[in-house]
Amino acid sequence: MAGETTPRERVRSGGRSEKVRREVARTVLDLLAEGVVDFGPSEIAARAGINRKTIYRWWPTYTDLIREALSEHSGTVEVPDTGSWPRDLRLLAQRLAAFFASPVEMSTSAIIAGRRQPELAALILEHFEPVQQEWRRMVARGISRGEVDTACSPRAVINMLVSQLVLTPLTLCRPPTDEEIEELVTLVLRATKPAITARRGDAE
Amino acid sequence: MAGETTPRERVRSGGRSEKVRREVARTVLDLLAEGVVDFGPSEIAARAGINRKTIYRWWPTYTDLIREALSEHSGTVEVPDTGSWPRDLRLLAQRLAAFFASPVEMSTSAIIAGRRQPELAALILEHFEPVQQEWRRMVARGISRGEVDTACSPRAVINMLVSQLVLTPLTLCRPPTDEEIEELVTLVLRATKPAITARRGDAE
C-alpha cells in the first residue's frame, strides 16, 4: 500500500498526528452518540475532512476506528489517586456518574444491552476490561494503606459501585442525583471499612 | 359492549377465570421473551386459543395485557421473610439473580435500555415501582429488628443490590455466578451492619 503513494501524497496525508487522531476519535464518538453504528473508514474520512489514505493507513478496519474512539472517550475519566480512599472513591463515583450519563456512553450501553450489534458490543466490553482494572487498582491502593478491609475483593467493590452508575442512566434516562451518588458512596465506604482487629488504643 | 353479546356467547366466553388469566399472561410473556413487542388483544386471542370477546372484555388495551403479564411474572419472585436479615438478603439476591437472567427479564431490560419503545419501557418501569417497595420493606424489617443500621436507606440498599443483578445479564448475557452473588451479599451485609453504640459486653 505504501508503494502506491507518491512522495507528495505521503507528505500531504501526513503521519498519524495527534490532531488527526483526535479528529477521527471525535467523529466516531459523534456517530456513536447519535446511535449510528454502521460506518467505515471512507465515511469517517469524508465526515472529518481527512485524507482517505491517512484513515486507511492507520485505521483500516471498523474495529480500529471503534478502539480509537473508545480510548479517547474513556481517557476522559481520570482515576483519582489522592492518597485517601474515601476521597478517591467519592471522586471516582462522581466522575463515573457523569461519564456513564454522557451521550456516547448512553448510546454504547444501549448497544450492549439492546443485543442488536453483538460484535460491536463485544468490542466495547473488551475495551472496558483494562479500564476497569485501573479502577480496581484504586481499591487495591486503599487496601495497601489499610483503609479498605483486606477481605474485600477490588473486583466485587468496583462491580457494586459501577453497576448502579451504569444502570441509572440506562433505565431512567438521567444521571444519578447527587444524593443517590452520596448514598452509594456511603454504603461502599461502610462495606469496605476495615474490621477492627488490634485495639491498640486500649493497650496504652 | 355487553349488549352485543347474546346470553349463549356470554356463557361460552366465560368470566376472567384464573386459568384464562394465566394463559393470557403466559402468551404475552412468551412474546416478550421472543422480543416481540407489537401485538394487541386479537393476536393474543388467536395465539392463546381464547375467545376474542373474553380478551377484549378484560384486557381491552395493550397496556392491560402488558400489566397482566408483568404481574404474573414478577409474582414469581417471592420476597423472603425468614426473620433474619442475612438469610432474607441472601435468598432475595439468589432469587433476583435468577429472575433478571430469565428470558422475559432479559428481553424487557433490553426494551428499556434500547430506548426504541419508550411507552412500553415506561409501563415496565411503572410496574416495578410497587415491586421494589416490597423489596425495600424487607430491608425495613431488618432495621426494625436492629439487624440493619438505622442510617441505611432501604431504597439505597435495594438500588445497590439490584443494579448489579440486573446489569450482569444485560451486559454479559449470563446470570451472575454464585461467587459473584455471594461477594455482593457479603458487601451489602457489611454495608448495612449496625454501628456498635452500646458495648454491653464490656460492662459485665
Short mmCIF file of N, CA and C in Angstrom, two decimals, chain A residues 106-107 110 112-117 125 149 151-153 156-157 159-160 162-164 166-167 169-173 180 183-184 187-188 190-195 199 202, chain B residues 106-107 110 112-117 125 149 151-153 156-157 159-160 162-164 166-167 169-173 180 183-184 187-188 190-195 199 202:
data_model
loop_
_atom_site.label_atom_id
_atom_site.label_comp_id
_atom_site.label_asym_id
_atom_site.label_seq_id
_atom_site.Cartn_x
_atom_site.Cartn_y
_atom_site.Cartn_z
N MET A 106 -24.37 6.52 26.99
CA MET A 106 -25.78 6.12 26.93
C MET A 106 -25.99 5.27 25.68
N SER A 107 -25.36 5.71 24.60
CA SER A 107 -25.53 5.03 23.33
C SER A 107 -24.81 3.68 23.30
N ALA A 110 -26.61 1.23 25.45
CA ALA A 110 -27.81 0.74 24.77
C ALA A 110 -27.45 -0.27 23.69
N ILE A 112 -24.91 -2.35 23.81
CA ILE A 112 -24.63 -3.61 24.51
C ILE A 112 -25.93 -4.26 24.96
N ALA A 113 -26.78 -3.48 25.63
CA ALA A 113 -27.99 -4.03 26.22
C ALA A 113 -29.01 -4.44 25.16
N GLY A 114 -29.05 -3.72 24.06
CA GLY A 114 -30.05 -4.00 23.03
C GLY A 114 -29.78 -5.27 22.26
N ARG A 115 -28.52 -5.74 22.32
CA ARG A 115 -28.11 -7.00 21.68
C ARG A 115 -28.42 -7.07 20.20
N ARG A 116 -28.35 -5.93 19.49
CA ARG A 116 -28.57 -5.95 18.05
C ARG A 116 -27.25 -5.95 17.29
N GLN A 117 -26.18 -5.50 17.97
CA GLN A 117 -24.84 -5.47 17.34
C GLN A 117 -23.87 -6.23 18.23
N LEU A 125 -17.11 -4.11 25.36
CA LEU A 125 -16.83 -4.80 26.62
C LEU A 125 -15.34 -5.10 26.77
N ASP A 149 -10.80 -2.97 53.93
CA ASP A 149 -10.59 -4.28 54.55
C ASP A 149 -9.96 -5.26 53.55
N ALA A 151 -10.36 -8.24 53.31
CA ALA A 151 -11.32 -9.27 52.85
C ALA A 151 -12.09 -8.82 51.61
N CYS A 152 -12.01 -7.54 51.27
CA CYS A 152 -12.80 -7.03 50.13
C CYS A 152 -12.06 -7.27 48.81
N SER A 153 -12.75 -7.86 47.86
CA SER A 153 -12.15 -8.05 46.54
C SER A 153 -12.36 -6.77 45.73
N ALA A 156 -15.15 -7.05 43.23
CA ALA A 156 -16.51 -7.01 43.77
C ALA A 156 -16.91 -5.57 44.16
N VAL A 157 -15.95 -4.84 44.72
CA VAL A 157 -16.24 -3.45 45.15
C VAL A 157 -16.55 -2.58 43.92
N ASN A 159 -17.51 -3.63 40.91
CA ASN A 159 -18.78 -4.09 40.30
C ASN A 159 -19.97 -3.45 40.99
N MET A 160 -19.92 -3.45 42.32
CA MET A 160 -21.04 -2.92 43.09
C MET A 160 -21.21 -1.42 42.85
N VAL A 162 -20.01 0.44 40.25
CA VAL A 162 -20.22 0.85 38.85
C VAL A 162 -21.61 0.47 38.35
N SER A 163 -22.13 -0.71 38.79
CA SER A 163 -23.41 -1.20 38.26
C SER A 163 -24.51 -0.15 38.36
N GLN A 164 -24.62 0.45 39.54
CA GLN A 164 -25.70 1.42 39.73
C GLN A 164 -25.48 2.68 38.87
N VAL A 166 -24.03 2.82 36.01
CA VAL A 166 -24.34 2.50 34.61
C VAL A 166 -25.86 2.36 34.44
N LEU A 167 -26.49 1.66 35.40
CA LEU A 167 -27.89 1.29 35.21
C LEU A 167 -28.86 2.46 35.32
N PRO A 169 -28.70 5.79 34.35
CA PRO A 169 -29.00 6.46 33.07
C PRO A 169 -29.61 5.53 32.03
N LEU A 170 -29.22 4.27 32.08
CA LEU A 170 -29.71 3.32 31.09
C LEU A 170 -31.21 3.07 31.23
N THR A 171 -31.69 3.00 32.47
CA THR A 171 -33.11 2.71 32.66
C THR A 171 -33.94 3.98 32.84
N LEU A 172 -33.39 4.98 33.52
CA LEU A 172 -34.19 6.15 33.84
C LEU A 172 -33.88 7.35 32.94
N CYS A 173 -32.92 7.18 32.02
CA CYS A 173 -32.57 8.27 31.08
C CYS A 173 -32.17 9.55 31.79
N GLU A 180 -28.17 10.35 45.39
CA GLU A 180 -28.00 8.92 45.11
C GLU A 180 -26.52 8.54 45.09
N GLU A 183 -25.31 8.49 48.72
CA GLU A 183 -25.80 7.31 49.44
C GLU A 183 -25.01 6.06 49.03
N LEU A 184 -24.74 5.96 47.74
CA LEU A 184 -23.98 4.81 47.23
C LEU A 184 -22.56 4.83 47.80
N LEU A 187 -22.54 3.78 51.41
CA LEU A 187 -22.69 2.32 51.57
C LEU A 187 -21.40 1.60 51.21
N VAL A 188 -20.73 2.04 50.13
CA VAL A 188 -19.48 1.37 49.73
C VAL A 188 -18.40 1.61 50.81
N ARG A 190 -18.94 2.03 54.02
CA ARG A 190 -19.31 1.15 55.13
C ARG A 190 -18.90 -0.30 54.82
N ALA A 191 -19.16 -0.71 53.57
CA ALA A 191 -18.89 -2.10 53.17
C ALA A 191 -17.39 -2.41 53.18
N THR A 192 -16.56 -1.41 52.94
CA THR A 192 -15.13 -1.66 52.78
C THR A 192 -14.33 -1.33 54.04
N LYS A 193 -15.00 -0.78 55.05
CA LYS A 193 -14.32 -0.37 56.29
C LYS A 193 -13.60 -1.55 56.94
N PRO A 194 -12.33 -1.37 57.30
CA PRO A 194 -11.61 -2.50 57.90
C PRO A 194 -12.23 -2.91 59.23
N ALA A 195 -12.30 -4.22 59.46
CA ALA A 195 -12.73 -4.73 60.76
C ALA A 195 -11.63 -4.39 61.75
N ARG A 199 -6.73 -3.63 68.93
CA ARG A 199 -7.25 -2.42 69.57
C ARG A 199 -6.11 -1.76 70.31
N ASP A 202 -6.53 0.65 73.35
CA ASP A 202 -6.85 0.09 74.67
C ASP A 202 -5.60 -0.27 75.46
N MET B 106 -34.60 -10.53 30.53
CA MET B 106 -33.54 -10.12 29.61
C MET B 106 -34.16 -9.28 28.50
N SER B 107 -35.31 -9.70 28.04
CA SER B 107 -35.97 -9.02 26.94
C SER B 107 -36.54 -7.66 27.38
N ALA B 110 -33.78 -5.21 27.95
CA ALA B 110 -33.27 -4.72 26.66
C ALA B 110 -34.23 -3.71 26.04
N ILE B 112 -36.13 -1.63 27.73
CA ILE B 112 -35.92 -0.37 28.46
C ILE B 112 -34.61 0.28 28.00
N ALA B 113 -33.54 -0.51 28.00
CA ALA B 113 -32.22 0.04 27.71
C ALA B 113 -32.08 0.47 26.25
N GLY B 114 -32.75 -0.26 25.36
CA GLY B 114 -32.61 0.04 23.93
C GLY B 114 -33.31 1.32 23.52
N ARG B 115 -34.24 1.79 24.35
CA ARG B 115 -34.97 3.05 24.12
C ARG B 115 -35.65 3.10 22.75
N ARG B 116 -36.11 1.97 22.26
CA ARG B 116 -36.85 2.00 20.99
C ARG B 116 -38.35 2.00 21.22
N GLN B 117 -38.78 1.53 22.42
CA GLN B 117 -40.21 1.50 22.75
C GLN B 117 -40.42 2.27 24.05
N LEU B 125 -41.26 0.09 33.83
CA LEU B 125 -40.69 0.78 34.99
C LEU B 125 -41.77 1.08 36.03
N ASP B 149 -28.39 -1.17 60.08
CA ASP B 149 -28.17 0.13 60.70
C ASP B 149 -29.29 1.11 60.32
N ALA B 151 -29.13 4.10 59.88
CA ALA B 151 -28.66 5.13 58.94
C ALA B 151 -28.84 4.70 57.49
N CYS B 152 -29.12 3.41 57.27
CA CYS B 152 -29.21 2.91 55.89
C CYS B 152 -30.60 3.15 55.32
N SER B 153 -30.66 3.73 54.15
CA SER B 153 -31.95 3.93 53.48
C SER B 153 -32.29 2.66 52.71
N ALA B 156 -31.66 2.96 49.02
CA ALA B 156 -30.26 2.92 48.60
C ALA B 156 -29.72 1.48 48.64
N VAL B 157 -30.11 0.74 49.69
CA VAL B 157 -29.61 -0.64 49.83
C VAL B 157 -30.14 -1.50 48.67
N ASN B 159 -31.28 -0.45 45.72
CA ASN B 159 -30.66 0.01 44.46
C ASN B 159 -29.29 -0.63 44.25
N MET B 160 -28.50 -0.63 45.33
CA MET B 160 -27.15 -1.16 45.23
C MET B 160 -27.18 -2.66 44.93
N VAL B 162 -29.74 -4.51 43.63
CA VAL B 162 -30.44 -4.91 42.41
C VAL B 162 -29.66 -4.51 41.14
N SER B 163 -28.99 -3.35 41.19
CA SER B 163 -28.33 -2.86 39.97
C SER B 163 -27.40 -3.89 39.36
N GLN B 164 -26.58 -4.49 40.21
CA GLN B 164 -25.62 -5.46 39.68
C GLN B 164 -26.32 -6.71 39.15
N VAL B 166 -29.24 -6.85 37.80
CA VAL B 166 -29.87 -6.52 36.52
C VAL B 166 -28.80 -6.38 35.44
N LEU B 167 -27.70 -5.69 35.79
CA LEU B 167 -26.71 -5.32 34.77
C LEU B 167 -25.90 -6.49 34.25
N PRO B 169 -26.65 -9.81 33.58
CA PRO B 169 -27.21 -10.48 32.39
C PRO B 169 -27.36 -9.54 31.20
N LEU B 170 -27.63 -8.28 31.48
CA LEU B 170 -27.87 -7.32 30.40
C LEU B 170 -26.60 -7.08 29.58
N THR B 171 -25.46 -7.01 30.25
CA THR B 171 -24.22 -6.72 29.51
C THR B 171 -23.47 -7.99 29.14
N LEU B 172 -23.48 -9.00 30.01
CA LEU B 172 -22.66 -10.18 29.75
C LEU B 172 -23.46 -11.37 29.25
N CYS B 173 -24.78 -11.20 29.11
CA CYS B 173 -25.64 -12.27 28.60
C CYS B 173 -25.51 -13.56 29.40
N GLU B 180 -20.16 -14.43 42.51
CA GLU B 180 -20.48 -13.00 42.40
C GLU B 180 -21.64 -12.62 43.32
N GLU B 183 -20.31 -12.59 46.91
CA GLU B 183 -19.49 -11.40 47.17
C GLU B 183 -20.36 -10.16 47.35
N LEU B 184 -21.38 -10.07 46.51
CA LEU B 184 -22.29 -8.92 46.60
C LEU B 184 -23.05 -8.93 47.93
N LEU B 187 -20.79 -7.89 50.76
CA LEU B 187 -20.58 -6.44 50.80
C LEU B 187 -21.82 -5.71 51.33
N VAL B 188 -23.00 -6.15 50.91
CA VAL B 188 -24.23 -5.49 51.38
C VAL B 188 -24.41 -5.73 52.88
N ARG B 190 -21.98 -6.16 55.07
CA ARG B 190 -21.01 -5.28 55.72
C ARG B 190 -21.51 -3.84 55.74
N ALA B 191 -22.09 -3.41 54.59
CA ALA B 191 -22.54 -2.03 54.45
C ALA B 191 -23.71 -1.71 55.39
N THR B 192 -24.51 -2.73 55.71
CA THR B 192 -25.72 -2.48 56.48
C THR B 192 -25.57 -2.82 57.96
N LYS B 193 -24.42 -3.38 58.33
CA LYS B 193 -24.17 -3.80 59.71
C LYS B 193 -24.33 -2.61 60.68
N PRO B 194 -25.08 -2.80 61.78
CA PRO B 194 -25.27 -1.68 62.70
C PRO B 194 -23.94 -1.27 63.35
N ALA B 195 -23.75 0.03 63.48
CA ALA B 195 -22.60 0.53 64.21
C ALA B 195 -22.82 0.16 65.68
N ARG B 199 -21.64 -0.83 74.30
CA ARG B 199 -20.79 -2.02 74.37
C ARG B 199 -21.13 -2.75 75.64
N ASP B 202 -18.67 -5.20 77.54
CA ASP B 202 -17.55 -4.65 78.32
C ASP B 202 -17.95 -4.31 79.74
#
